[in-house]
Amino acid sequence: MTFREVEDKARSEWETLQNRIYITISTATCGRAAGALDIADLINKELARRSMEIPVIETGCMGLCYAEPLVTISKLESLRIVYHNITPELVPRLIDGYILGDDPCLELALGTLETEGENGPYIPELSRFEHELRLILRRCGYIDPKNIYHYIANGGYRGLDKALRMSPEEIIGKVKGSGLRGRGGAGFPAGSKWELCRTAKDTPKYVICNGDEGDPGAFMDRVILESDPQQVIEGMIIAGYAIGAREGYIYVRAEYPLAVERTQVALRQAKELGFLGDDIMGSGFGFHIEIAKGAGAFVSGEATALVSAMEGRRSEPRPRPPRLAEAGLWAKPTLLNNVKTFSYVPLIIEWGADWFSGIGTKRSKGTAVFALAGKVNNPGLTEVPMGTTLREIVYDIAGGMQNGKRFKGVQIGGPSGGCLPESLLDTPVDFDSLREAGSMMGSGGMIFMDEGDCAVDTAEFFLDFVTRESCGKCTMCRLGTLHLLHILEDITKGRGKMEDIDLLLALAEDVKGGSLCGLGSTAPNPILTTLRYFRDEYEAHIGEKRCPALVCKELIAYYILPEKCDRGCEHCVLVCPTEAIKGGKGEVKVIDQNKCSKCSSCLQVCPPEYNAVVKLSPISELPP
Amino acid sequence: MKKEMTGEEREKLAGIIHGYRGERRELIPLLQEIQEELGYLPREAMEEIANFLRIPKVLVWGVATFYNQFRFVPLGKYPIRVCLGTACHLAGGNLILEALERELNITVGGTTEDYKFSMERVACIGCCMLAPVVVIKTKIYPGMTPFKVEESLIPYKQDSLSP
Ligand SMILES: Cc1cc2nc3c(=O)[nH]c(=O)nc-3n(C[C@H](O)[C@H](O)[C@H](O)COP(=O)(O)O)c2cc1C
Ligand code: SF4
Ligand code: SF4
Ligand code: FES
């Protein structure tokens, strides 16, 4: 079959689907966690019970993770409607209401789904869609990731079709001209990397897609592989053609079993239709892709360490040069890019370098994809033009802070990044502005913190993470980070001294300078940024033994306000795991501080009308 | 700790090894598949791999101990993974972990005496928006509180799960 014929087949399959009632359910990992599989099951059962044949399609993630499980009902003659937070009890209502009947069940709806040309679906009622520009997320949550025809009917493989009629040099010229920078963290220009690989003398050459995503708090790459894996594959094939490689690997972390499964299916289907194999679309060019499963070490995401892991060794980084482009996998020229970087490629080929470089800022082109988590109302995934401000992301896209609390800071870029305060909310997010502010784009994880989160505790958390994950090769990374961690522990436990702050700053410089790879050299960033923007909190911990955010266990106490405690209520007594709460029926409850394990259960169960349990800091404030 | 592999485990091991060519690069996939099948990496199995790939045993150990994924003791019947990633940490993941430790009377990395539960910490399972998250066997429990821990364990303790 020629590409035209495949495309026609895909289009007619897609149109047939659009011409009938069908249901989609987001069953990416996040949807599953919220119970989407049960809902899918139930819908199928209920439809069967009514002897109705309506396709129920499992899709990926629409980025609206806060609203899952998400069910969309598409009806040709009426609106397509997205329903959110669907529980099993609501399923019969949807079926009888909108599938069988004409009642759109608007009380359950998030909004109507519309398609806006090539930009995929959007929900006009949701304000976040006005700020988003979905390029590589545009099919996510909308097509069946296990059906290659859905991909093709929505623009898939047109980039490859075009690329195969171009010369490798032309392709590299386009990627260079687009200004695309790698989305794996450092933002290295993709075109230059491709060119280095193309001109490397040795053969064979390899293409590797880095889907390790070890950053805690980041889940963009998982979502793309689970929702639209063909897009990544297409980008890799174009890369293979451009640099002259015949083999590629997708390295995915083992913690992402669904991503592995859906990518595997996608590879098989791409091969069946002739997009992978020995003679791709009759061009004479051959390319093969395999999956390599990571074994769970954060450092494996580092390019040279990843190559080590693929060779069956411990994933320890090595010094560069030589670069991977000269000596990578099996010491052969290797092109390694992130999942998102490859995802942009088919679009750049199809829509042009100028189109891409017209989006974004002067030095950061295109869009940025962020995973939003933490104390915001609408966590999930978003794609915005580079240069969108943090404020827009927090308030217009993520729906503002939960429970009306005050924004305190946002940790961007995981352990390599840093924590930016409220005063920097108008910072545009792009590679260079973030770096200037002391943080980093990193892989795109954003964790929002409110007044109930402690800056020192957060820094300690990241240092604990990097000490566990350091491969141990560099002394400064192995021992320097551990020393930093111990100082932070002293501070959060109330044993800190004012000199510790200077020690942290000095040691941070040593660790930065004395580490080979990005893990060690960025490990002090969380400390440096929190010291820069939240120094008063360090000082409160040290000077007053007080944790202003009421987080650090050693510096807080739980206390029951006698005047607020309802004497008839026993909730806290019943949940306390250590039997620390005294006071029988009719008496004011009192916490025995020696027994309290500070589990916070009493605070969580004390009914809101009493709100009698509070946290105090410093502990010396406890009434006798 | 289990000392010897059972006959059935040996058979499975032989079957897995049979599917490989014996190349050095197959080390990690081999370890992964064996662990997937047996639930852990018995010492004997690692020795077999060393022979099969014609590499020193210490190299197999060195690689297996480097990665977080590999285990050398069998998991409980209901393995529990507690997420301690950033989002889960901020949402009180530590409190959940401590509650589980109290409920099961084991610490992280441990297995209960009856081999029913084992507990591990993980650094993000990619469901940060539902933090804090715990995974029991394959079921994901979002939005945990110390208080919900006891309740969510009951069906497993009683083995009264629907199949
Ligand atoms: C400790 C460490 C972990 C990393 N983890 C990842 C990762 O999970 N995914 C990724 O794409 N890049 C990761 N990187 C960056 C890679 O080394 C590399 O720069 C990137 O994958 C190149 O792709 P790009 O040019 O498309 O950004 C990591 C770097 C370091 C130092
Ligand atoms: S900086 Fe740390 S993780 Fe990186 S190579 Fe050195 S010891 Fe290993
Ligand atoms: S914090 Fe936990 S241990 Fe302490 S009194 Fe409350 S319920 Fe009991
Ligand atoms: S931090 Fe727990 S799921 Fe990501």
mmCIF file of C-alpha atoms in Angstrom, chain A residues 4 14 67 114 117 259 287 346 354 398 459 485 563 600:
data_model
loop_
_atom_site.group_PDB
_atom_site.id
_atom_site.type_symbol
_atom_site.label_atom_id
_atom_site.label_comp_id
_atom_site.label_asym_id
_atom_site.label_seq_id
_atom_site.Cartn_x
_atom_site.Cartn_y
_atom_site.Cartn_z
ATOM 1 C CA ARG A 4 -2.053 7.692 0.286
ATOM 2 C CA TRP A 14 -12.087 7.449 11.545
ATOM 3 C CA ALA A 67 -11.190 15.572 36.769
ATOM 4 C CA GLU A 114 -14.769 20.546 19.962
ATOM 5 C CA GLY A 117 -8.547 22.266 12.933
ATOM 6 C CA ALA A 259 3.754 2.947 28.753
ATOM 7 C CA PHE A 287 14.802 1.221 10.379
ATOM 8 C CA PRO A 346 7.073 15.218 12.537
ATOM 9 C CA ASP A 354 9.418 28.968 10.379
ATOM 10 C CA ALA A 398 -3.835 25.077 37.250
ATOM 11 C CA ALA A 459 15.352 21.042 50.396
ATOM 12 C CA LEU A 485 21.763 16.372 53.981
ATOM 13 C CA GLU A 563 -12.317 25.711 74.823
ATOM 14 C CA SER A 600 -1.848 14.091 62.317
#
